[in-house]
mmCIF file with all atom_site columns, C-alpha atoms in Angstrom:
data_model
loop_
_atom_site.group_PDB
_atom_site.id
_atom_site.type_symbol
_atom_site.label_atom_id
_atom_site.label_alt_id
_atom_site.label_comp_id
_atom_site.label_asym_id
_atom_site.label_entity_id
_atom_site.label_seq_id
_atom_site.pdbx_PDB_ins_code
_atom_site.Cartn_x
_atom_site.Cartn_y
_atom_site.Cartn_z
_atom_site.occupancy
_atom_site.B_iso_or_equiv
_atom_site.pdbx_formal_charge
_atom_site.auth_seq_id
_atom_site.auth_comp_id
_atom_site.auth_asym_id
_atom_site.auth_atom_id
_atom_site.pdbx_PDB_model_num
ATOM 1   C CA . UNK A 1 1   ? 203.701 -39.834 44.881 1.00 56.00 ? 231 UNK A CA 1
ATOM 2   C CA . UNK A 1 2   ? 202.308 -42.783 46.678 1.00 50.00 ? 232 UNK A CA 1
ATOM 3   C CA . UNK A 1 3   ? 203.111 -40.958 49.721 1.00 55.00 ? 233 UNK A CA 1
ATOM 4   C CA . UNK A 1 4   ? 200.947 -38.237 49.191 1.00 60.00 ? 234 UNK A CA 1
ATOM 5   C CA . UNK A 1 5   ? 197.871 -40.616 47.997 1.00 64.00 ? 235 UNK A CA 1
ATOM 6   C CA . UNK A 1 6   ? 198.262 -42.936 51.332 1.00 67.00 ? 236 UNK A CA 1
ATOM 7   C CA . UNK A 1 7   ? 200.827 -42.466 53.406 1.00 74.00 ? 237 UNK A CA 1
ATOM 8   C CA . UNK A 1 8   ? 199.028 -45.176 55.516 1.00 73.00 ? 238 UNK A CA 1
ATOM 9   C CA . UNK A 1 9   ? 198.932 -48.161 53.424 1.00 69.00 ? 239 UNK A CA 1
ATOM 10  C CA . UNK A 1 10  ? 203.047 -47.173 52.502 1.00 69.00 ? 240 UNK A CA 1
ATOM 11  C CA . UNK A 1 11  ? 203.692 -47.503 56.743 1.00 73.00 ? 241 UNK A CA 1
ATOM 12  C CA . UNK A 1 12  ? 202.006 -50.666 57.040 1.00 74.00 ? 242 UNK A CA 1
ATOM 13  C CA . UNK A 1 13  ? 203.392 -52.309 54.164 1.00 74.00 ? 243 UNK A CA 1
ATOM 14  C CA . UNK A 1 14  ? 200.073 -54.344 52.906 1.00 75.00 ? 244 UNK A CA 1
ATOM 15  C CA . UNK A 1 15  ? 201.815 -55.296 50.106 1.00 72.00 ? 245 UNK A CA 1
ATOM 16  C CA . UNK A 1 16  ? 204.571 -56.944 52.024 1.00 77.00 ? 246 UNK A CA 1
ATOM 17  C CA . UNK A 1 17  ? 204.843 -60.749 52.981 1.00 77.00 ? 247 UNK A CA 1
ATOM 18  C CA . UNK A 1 18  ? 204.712 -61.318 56.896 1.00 75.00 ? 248 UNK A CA 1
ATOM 19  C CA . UNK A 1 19  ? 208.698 -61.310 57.514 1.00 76.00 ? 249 UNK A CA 1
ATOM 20  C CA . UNK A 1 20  ? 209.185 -58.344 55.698 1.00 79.00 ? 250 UNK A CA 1
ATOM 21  C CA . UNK A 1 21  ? 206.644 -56.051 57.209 1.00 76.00 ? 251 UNK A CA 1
ATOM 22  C CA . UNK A 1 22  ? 208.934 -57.527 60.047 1.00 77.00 ? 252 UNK A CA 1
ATOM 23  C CA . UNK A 1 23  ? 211.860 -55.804 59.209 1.00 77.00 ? 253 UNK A CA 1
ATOM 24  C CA . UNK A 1 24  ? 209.896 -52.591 57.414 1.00 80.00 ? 254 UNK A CA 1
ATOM 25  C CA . UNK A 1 25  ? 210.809 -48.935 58.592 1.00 82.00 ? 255 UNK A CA 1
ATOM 26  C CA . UNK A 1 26  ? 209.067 -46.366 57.219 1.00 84.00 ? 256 UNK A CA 1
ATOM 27  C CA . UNK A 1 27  ? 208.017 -47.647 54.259 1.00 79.00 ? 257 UNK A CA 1
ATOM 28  C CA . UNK A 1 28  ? 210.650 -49.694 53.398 1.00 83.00 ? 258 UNK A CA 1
ATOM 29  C CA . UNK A 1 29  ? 214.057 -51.153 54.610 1.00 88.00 ? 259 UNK A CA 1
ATOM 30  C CA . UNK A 1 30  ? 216.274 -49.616 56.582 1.00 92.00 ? 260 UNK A CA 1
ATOM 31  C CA . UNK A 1 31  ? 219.332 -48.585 54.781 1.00 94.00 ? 261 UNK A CA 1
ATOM 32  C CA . UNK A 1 32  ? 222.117 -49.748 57.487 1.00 94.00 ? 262 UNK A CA 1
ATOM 33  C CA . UNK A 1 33  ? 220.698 -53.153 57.609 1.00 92.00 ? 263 UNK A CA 1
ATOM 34  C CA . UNK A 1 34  ? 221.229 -53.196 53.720 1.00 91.00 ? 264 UNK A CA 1
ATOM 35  C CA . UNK A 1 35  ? 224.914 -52.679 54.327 1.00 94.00 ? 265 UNK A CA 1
ATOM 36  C CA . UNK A 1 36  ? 225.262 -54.991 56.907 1.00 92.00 ? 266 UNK A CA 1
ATOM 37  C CA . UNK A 1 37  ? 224.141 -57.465 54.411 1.00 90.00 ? 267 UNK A CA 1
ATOM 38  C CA . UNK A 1 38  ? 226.130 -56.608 51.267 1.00 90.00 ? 268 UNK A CA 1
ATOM 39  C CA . UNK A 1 39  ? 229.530 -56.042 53.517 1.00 89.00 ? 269 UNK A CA 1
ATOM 40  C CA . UNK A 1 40  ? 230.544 -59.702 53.478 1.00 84.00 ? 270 UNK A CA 1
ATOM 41  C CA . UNK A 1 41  ? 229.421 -60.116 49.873 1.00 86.00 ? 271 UNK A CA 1
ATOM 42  C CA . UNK A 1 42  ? 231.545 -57.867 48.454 1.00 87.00 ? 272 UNK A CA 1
ATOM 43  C CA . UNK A 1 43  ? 235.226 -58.763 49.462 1.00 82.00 ? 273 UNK A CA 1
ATOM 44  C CA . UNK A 1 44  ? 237.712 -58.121 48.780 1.00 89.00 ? 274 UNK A CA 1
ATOM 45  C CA . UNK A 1 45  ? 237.344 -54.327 50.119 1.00 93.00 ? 275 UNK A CA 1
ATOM 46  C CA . UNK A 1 46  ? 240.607 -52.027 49.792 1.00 94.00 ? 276 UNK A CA 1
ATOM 47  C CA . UNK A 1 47  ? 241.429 -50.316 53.361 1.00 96.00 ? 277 UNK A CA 1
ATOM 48  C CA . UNK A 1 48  ? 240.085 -46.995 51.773 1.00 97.00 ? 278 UNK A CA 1
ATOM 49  C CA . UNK A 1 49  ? 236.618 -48.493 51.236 1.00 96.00 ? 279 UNK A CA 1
ATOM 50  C CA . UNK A 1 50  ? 235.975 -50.577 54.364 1.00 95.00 ? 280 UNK A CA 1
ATOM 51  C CA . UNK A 1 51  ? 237.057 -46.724 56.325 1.00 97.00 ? 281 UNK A CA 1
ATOM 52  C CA . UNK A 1 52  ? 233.996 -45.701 53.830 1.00 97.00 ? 282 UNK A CA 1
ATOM 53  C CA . UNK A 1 53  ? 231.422 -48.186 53.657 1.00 96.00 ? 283 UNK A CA 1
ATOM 54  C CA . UNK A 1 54  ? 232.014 -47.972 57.898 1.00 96.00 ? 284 UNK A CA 1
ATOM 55  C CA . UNK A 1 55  ? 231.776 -44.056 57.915 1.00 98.00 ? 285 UNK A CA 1
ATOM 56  C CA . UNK A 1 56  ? 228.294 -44.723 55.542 1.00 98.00 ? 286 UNK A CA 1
ATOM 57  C CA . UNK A 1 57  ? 227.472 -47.097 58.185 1.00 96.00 ? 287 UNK A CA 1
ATOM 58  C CA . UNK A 1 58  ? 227.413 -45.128 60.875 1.00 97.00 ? 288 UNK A CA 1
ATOM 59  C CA . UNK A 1 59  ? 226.105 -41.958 59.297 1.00 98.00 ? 289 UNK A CA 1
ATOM 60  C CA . UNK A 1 60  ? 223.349 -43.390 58.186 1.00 97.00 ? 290 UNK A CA 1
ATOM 61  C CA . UNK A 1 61  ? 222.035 -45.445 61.442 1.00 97.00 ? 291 UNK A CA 1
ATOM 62  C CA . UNK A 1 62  ? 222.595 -41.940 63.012 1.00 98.00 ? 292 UNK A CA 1
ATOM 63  C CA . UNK A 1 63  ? 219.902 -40.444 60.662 1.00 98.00 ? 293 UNK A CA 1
ATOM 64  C CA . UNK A 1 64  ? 217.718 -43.257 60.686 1.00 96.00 ? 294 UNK A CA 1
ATOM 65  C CA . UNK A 1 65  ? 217.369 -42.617 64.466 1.00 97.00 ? 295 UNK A CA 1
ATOM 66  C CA . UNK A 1 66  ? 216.994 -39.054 64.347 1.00 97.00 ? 296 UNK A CA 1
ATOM 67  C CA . UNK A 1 67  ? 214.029 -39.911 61.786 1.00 96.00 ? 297 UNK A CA 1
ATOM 68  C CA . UNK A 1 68  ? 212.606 -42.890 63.920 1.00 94.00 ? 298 UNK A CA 1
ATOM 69  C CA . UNK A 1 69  ? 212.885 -40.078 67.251 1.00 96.00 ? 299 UNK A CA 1
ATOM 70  C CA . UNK A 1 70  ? 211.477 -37.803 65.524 1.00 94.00 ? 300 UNK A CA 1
ATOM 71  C CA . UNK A 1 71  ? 208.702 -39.762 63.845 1.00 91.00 ? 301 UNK A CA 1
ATOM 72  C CA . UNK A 1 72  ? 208.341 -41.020 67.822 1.00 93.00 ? 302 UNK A CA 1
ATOM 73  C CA . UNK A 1 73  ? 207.870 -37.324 68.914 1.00 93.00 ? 303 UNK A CA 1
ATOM 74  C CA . UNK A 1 74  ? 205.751 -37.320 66.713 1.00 90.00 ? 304 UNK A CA 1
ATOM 75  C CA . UNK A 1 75  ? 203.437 -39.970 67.317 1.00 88.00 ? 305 UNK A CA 1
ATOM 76  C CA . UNK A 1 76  ? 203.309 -39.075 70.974 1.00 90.00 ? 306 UNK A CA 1
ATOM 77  C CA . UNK A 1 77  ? 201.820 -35.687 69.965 1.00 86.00 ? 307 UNK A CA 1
ATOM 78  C CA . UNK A 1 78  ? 199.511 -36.639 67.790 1.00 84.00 ? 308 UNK A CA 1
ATOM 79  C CA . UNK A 1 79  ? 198.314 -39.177 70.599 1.00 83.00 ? 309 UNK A CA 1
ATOM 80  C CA . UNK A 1 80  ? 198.333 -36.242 73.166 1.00 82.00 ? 310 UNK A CA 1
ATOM 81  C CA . UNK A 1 81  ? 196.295 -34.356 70.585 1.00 77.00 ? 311 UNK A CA 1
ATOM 82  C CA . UNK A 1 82  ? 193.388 -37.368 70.402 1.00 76.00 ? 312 UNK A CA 1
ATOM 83  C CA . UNK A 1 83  ? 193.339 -37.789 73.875 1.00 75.00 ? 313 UNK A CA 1
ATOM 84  C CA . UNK A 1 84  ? 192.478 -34.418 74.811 1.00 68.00 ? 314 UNK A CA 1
ATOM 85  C CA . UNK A 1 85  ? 190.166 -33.333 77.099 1.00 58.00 ? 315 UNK A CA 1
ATOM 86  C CA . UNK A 1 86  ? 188.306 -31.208 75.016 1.00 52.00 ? 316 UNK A CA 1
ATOM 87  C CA . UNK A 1 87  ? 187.268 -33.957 72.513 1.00 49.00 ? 317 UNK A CA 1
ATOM 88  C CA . UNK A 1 88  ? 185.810 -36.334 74.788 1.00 53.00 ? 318 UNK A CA 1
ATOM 89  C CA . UNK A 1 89  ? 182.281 -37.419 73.432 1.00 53.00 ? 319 UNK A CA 1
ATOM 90  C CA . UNK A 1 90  ? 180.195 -35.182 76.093 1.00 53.00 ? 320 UNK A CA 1
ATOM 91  C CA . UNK A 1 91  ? 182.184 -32.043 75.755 1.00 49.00 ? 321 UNK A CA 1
ATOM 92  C CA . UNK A 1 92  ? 182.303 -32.631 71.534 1.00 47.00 ? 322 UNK A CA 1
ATOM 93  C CA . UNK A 1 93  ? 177.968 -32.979 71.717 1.00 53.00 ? 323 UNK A CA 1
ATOM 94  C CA . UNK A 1 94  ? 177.865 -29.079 72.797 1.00 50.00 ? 324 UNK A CA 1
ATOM 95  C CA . UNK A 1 95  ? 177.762 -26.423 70.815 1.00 53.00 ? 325 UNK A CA 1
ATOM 96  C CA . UNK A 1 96  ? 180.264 -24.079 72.614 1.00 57.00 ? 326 UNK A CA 1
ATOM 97  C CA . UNK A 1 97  ? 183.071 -26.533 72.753 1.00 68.00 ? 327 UNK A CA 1
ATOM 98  C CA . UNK A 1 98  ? 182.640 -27.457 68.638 1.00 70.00 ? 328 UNK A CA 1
ATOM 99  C CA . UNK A 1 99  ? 185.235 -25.088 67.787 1.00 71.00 ? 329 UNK A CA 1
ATOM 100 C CA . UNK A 1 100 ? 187.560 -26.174 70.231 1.00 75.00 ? 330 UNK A CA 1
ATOM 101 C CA . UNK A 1 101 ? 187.145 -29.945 68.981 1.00 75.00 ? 331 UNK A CA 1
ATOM 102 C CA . UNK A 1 102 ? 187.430 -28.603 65.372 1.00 77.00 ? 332 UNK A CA 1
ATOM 103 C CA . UNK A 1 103 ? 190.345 -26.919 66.105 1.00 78.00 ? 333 UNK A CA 1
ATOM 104 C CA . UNK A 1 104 ? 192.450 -29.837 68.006 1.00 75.00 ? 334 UNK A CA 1
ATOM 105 C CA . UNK A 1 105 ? 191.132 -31.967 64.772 1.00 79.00 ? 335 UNK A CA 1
ATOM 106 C CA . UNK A 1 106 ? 192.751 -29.642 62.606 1.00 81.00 ? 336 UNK A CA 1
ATOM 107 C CA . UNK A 1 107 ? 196.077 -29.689 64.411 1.00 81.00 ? 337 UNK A CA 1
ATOM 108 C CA . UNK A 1 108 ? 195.686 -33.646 64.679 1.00 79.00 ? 338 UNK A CA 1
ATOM 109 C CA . UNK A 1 109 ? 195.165 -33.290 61.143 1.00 82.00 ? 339 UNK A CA 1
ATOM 110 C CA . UNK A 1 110 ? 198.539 -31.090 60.214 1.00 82.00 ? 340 UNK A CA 1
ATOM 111 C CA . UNK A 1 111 ? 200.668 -33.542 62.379 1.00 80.00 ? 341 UNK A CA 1
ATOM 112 C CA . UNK A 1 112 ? 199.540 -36.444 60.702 1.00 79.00 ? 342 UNK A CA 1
ATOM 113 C CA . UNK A 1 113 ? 200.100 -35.161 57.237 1.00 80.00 ? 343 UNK A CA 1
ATOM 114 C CA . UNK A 1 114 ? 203.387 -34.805 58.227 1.00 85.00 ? 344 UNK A CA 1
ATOM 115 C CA . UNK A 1 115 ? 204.016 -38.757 58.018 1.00 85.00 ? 345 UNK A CA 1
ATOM 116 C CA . UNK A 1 116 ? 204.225 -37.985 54.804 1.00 86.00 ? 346 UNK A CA 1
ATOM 117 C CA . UNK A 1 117 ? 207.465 -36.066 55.613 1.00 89.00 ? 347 UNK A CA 1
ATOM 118 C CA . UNK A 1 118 ? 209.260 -38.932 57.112 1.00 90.00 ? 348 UNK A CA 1
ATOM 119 C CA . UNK A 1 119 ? 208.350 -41.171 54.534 1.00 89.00 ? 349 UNK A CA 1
ATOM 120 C CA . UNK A 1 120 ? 210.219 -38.742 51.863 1.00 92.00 ? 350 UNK A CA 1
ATOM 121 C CA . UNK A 1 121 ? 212.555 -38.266 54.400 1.00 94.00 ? 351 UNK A CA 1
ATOM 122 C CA . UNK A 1 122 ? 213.335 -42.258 54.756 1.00 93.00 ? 352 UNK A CA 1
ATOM 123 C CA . UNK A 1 123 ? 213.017 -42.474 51.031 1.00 94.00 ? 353 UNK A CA 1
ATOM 124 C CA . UNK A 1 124 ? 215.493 -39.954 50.893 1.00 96.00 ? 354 UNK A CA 1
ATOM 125 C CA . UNK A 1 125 ? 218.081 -41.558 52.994 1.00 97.00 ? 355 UNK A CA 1
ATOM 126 C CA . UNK A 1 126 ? 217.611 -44.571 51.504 1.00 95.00 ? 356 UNK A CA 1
ATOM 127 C CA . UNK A 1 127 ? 218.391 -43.161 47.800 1.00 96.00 ? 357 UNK A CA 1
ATOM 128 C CA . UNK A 1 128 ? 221.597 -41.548 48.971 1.00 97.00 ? 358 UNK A CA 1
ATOM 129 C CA . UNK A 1 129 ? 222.786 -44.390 51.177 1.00 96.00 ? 359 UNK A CA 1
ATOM 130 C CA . UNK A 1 130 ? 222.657 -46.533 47.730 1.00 94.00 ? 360 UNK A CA 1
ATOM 131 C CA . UNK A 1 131 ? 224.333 -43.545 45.673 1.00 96.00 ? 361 UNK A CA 1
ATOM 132 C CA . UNK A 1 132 ? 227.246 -43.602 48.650 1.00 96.00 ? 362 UNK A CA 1
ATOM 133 C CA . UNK A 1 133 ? 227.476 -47.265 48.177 1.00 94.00 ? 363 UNK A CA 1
ATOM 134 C CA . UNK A 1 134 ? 227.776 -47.004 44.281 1.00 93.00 ? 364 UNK A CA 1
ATOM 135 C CA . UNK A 1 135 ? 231.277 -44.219 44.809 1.00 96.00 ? 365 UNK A CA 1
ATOM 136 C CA . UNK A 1 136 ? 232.644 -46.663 47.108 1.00 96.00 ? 366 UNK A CA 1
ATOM 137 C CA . UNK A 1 137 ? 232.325 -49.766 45.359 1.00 95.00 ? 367 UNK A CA 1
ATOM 138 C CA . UNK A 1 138 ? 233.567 -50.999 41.897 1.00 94.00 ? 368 UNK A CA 1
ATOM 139 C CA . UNK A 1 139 ? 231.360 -52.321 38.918 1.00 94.00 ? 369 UNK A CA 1
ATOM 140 C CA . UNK A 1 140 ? 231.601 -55.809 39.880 1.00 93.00 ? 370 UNK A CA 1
ATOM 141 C CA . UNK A 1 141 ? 230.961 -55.227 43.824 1.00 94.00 ? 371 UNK A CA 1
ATOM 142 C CA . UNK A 1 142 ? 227.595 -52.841 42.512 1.00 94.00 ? 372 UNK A CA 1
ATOM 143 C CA . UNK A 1 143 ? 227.048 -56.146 40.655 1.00 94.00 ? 373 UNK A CA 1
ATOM 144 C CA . UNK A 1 144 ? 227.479 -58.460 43.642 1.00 93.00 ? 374 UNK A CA 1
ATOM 145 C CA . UNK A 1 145 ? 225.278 -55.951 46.178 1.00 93.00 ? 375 UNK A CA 1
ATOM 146 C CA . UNK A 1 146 ? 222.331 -56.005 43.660 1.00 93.00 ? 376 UNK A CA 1
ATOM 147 C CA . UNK A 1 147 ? 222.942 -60.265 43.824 1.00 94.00 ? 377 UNK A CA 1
ATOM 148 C CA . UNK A 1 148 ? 222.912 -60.134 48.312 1.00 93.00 ? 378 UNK A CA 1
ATOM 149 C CA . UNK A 1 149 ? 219.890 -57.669 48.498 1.00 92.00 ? 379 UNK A CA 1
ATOM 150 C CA . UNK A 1 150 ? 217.786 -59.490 45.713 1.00 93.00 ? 380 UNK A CA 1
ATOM 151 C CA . UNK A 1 151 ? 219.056 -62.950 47.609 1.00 94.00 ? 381 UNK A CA 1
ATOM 152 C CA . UNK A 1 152 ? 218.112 -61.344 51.010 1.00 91.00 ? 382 UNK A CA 1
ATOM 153 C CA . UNK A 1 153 ? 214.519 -60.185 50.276 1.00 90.00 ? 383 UNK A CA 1
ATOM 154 C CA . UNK A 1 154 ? 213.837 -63.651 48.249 1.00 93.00 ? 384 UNK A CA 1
ATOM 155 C CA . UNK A 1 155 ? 214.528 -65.432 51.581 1.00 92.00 ? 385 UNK A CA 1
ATOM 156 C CA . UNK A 1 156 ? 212.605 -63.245 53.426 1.00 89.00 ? 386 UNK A CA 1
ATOM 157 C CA . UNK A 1 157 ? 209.775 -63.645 51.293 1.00 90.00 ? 387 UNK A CA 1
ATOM 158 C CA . UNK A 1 158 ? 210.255 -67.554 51.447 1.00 92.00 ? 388 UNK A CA 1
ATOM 159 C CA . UNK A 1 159 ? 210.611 -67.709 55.449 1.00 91.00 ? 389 UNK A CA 1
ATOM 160 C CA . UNK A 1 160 ? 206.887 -65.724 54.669 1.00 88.00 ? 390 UNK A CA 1
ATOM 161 C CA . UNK A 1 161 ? 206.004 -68.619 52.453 1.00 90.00 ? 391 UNK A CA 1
ATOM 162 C CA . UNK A 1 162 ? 207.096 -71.098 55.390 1.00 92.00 ? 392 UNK A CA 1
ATOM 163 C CA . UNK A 1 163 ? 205.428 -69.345 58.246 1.00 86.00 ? 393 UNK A CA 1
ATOM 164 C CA . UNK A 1 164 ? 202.061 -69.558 56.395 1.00 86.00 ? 394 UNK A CA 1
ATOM 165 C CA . UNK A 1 165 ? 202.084 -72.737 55.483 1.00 90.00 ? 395 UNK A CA 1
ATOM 166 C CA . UNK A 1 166 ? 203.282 -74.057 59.115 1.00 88.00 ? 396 UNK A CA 1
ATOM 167 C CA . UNK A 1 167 ? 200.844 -76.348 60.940 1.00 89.00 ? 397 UNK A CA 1
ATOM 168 C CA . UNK A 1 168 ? 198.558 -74.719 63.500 1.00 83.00 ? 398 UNK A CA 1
ATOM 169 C CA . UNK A 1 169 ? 197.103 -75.968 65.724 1.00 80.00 ? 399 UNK A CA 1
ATOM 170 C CA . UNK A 1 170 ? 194.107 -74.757 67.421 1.00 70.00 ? 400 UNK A CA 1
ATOM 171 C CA . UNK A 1 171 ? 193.204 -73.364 70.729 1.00 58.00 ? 401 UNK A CA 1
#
């Protein structure tokens, strides 16, 4: 929903601390780095589940680069779409080239409201990374990954707290 109301201000991650707009990707975390911080939380792992938890691994940090390509792709052409020639200041002032400006707005327009895409995309892949996780895991290692994520994003939040409070110095 959020994504639809300001896809913007879900990107940037305003309502993050410092470090953890650090670490943000598309609107939130990405899901490999998750499992790279559960993994040595929630040992012992049978041979079946390491073969899973690495297969979920590497799925997933392939489709967080196809998204991060394409939301690359697209950045790039909705920069190539700006930078036209045909919306330069001068050439937007006369009359005859209006329609041409509105019409590379509009299509700068569509490709930016497809952010919103990615976003549900990235959501996406984030909600079934955490379902995988959940098949592959018991009750008690569930219980353990809840414990290493909360732990992990409270110590990102306090190395936030730190870096704010350092000593500057000026100039």
């Amino acid at each position: 929903m959020v994504a639809k109301t300001d896809v913007f201000h879900l990107i940037s991650g305003a309502w993050k601390t410092p470090a953890e707009r650090c670490f943000l990707w598309m609107g939130g975390f990405r899901p490999s780095e998750i499992i790279k911080v559960i993994v040595n939380q929630i040992e012992p792992l049978t041979e079946q589940q390491i073969v899973g938890i690495c297969g979920l691994q590497q799925s997933t940090h392939e489709a967080e680069e196809a998204l991060s390509q394409g939301l690359e792709a697209l950045n790039q052409s909705l920069s190539d779409s700006i930078v036209s020639d045909s919306l330069s200041p001068a050439s937007a002032q006369l009359p005859p080239h209006l329609s041409n400006f509105m019409s590379h707005m509009s299509l700068a327009l569509n490709k930016l409201s497809s952010l919103e895409g990615f976003v549900l995309q990235a959501d996406n892949l984030r909600h079934q990374t955490i379902h995988r996780l959940n098949q592959l895991l018991t009750t008690r290692q569930e219980a353990r990954c809840i414990l290493a994520v909360a732990e992990y994003f409270h110590r990102l939040q306090a190395l936030s707290s730190l870096w704010l409070a350092r000593p500057r110095q000026d100039g």
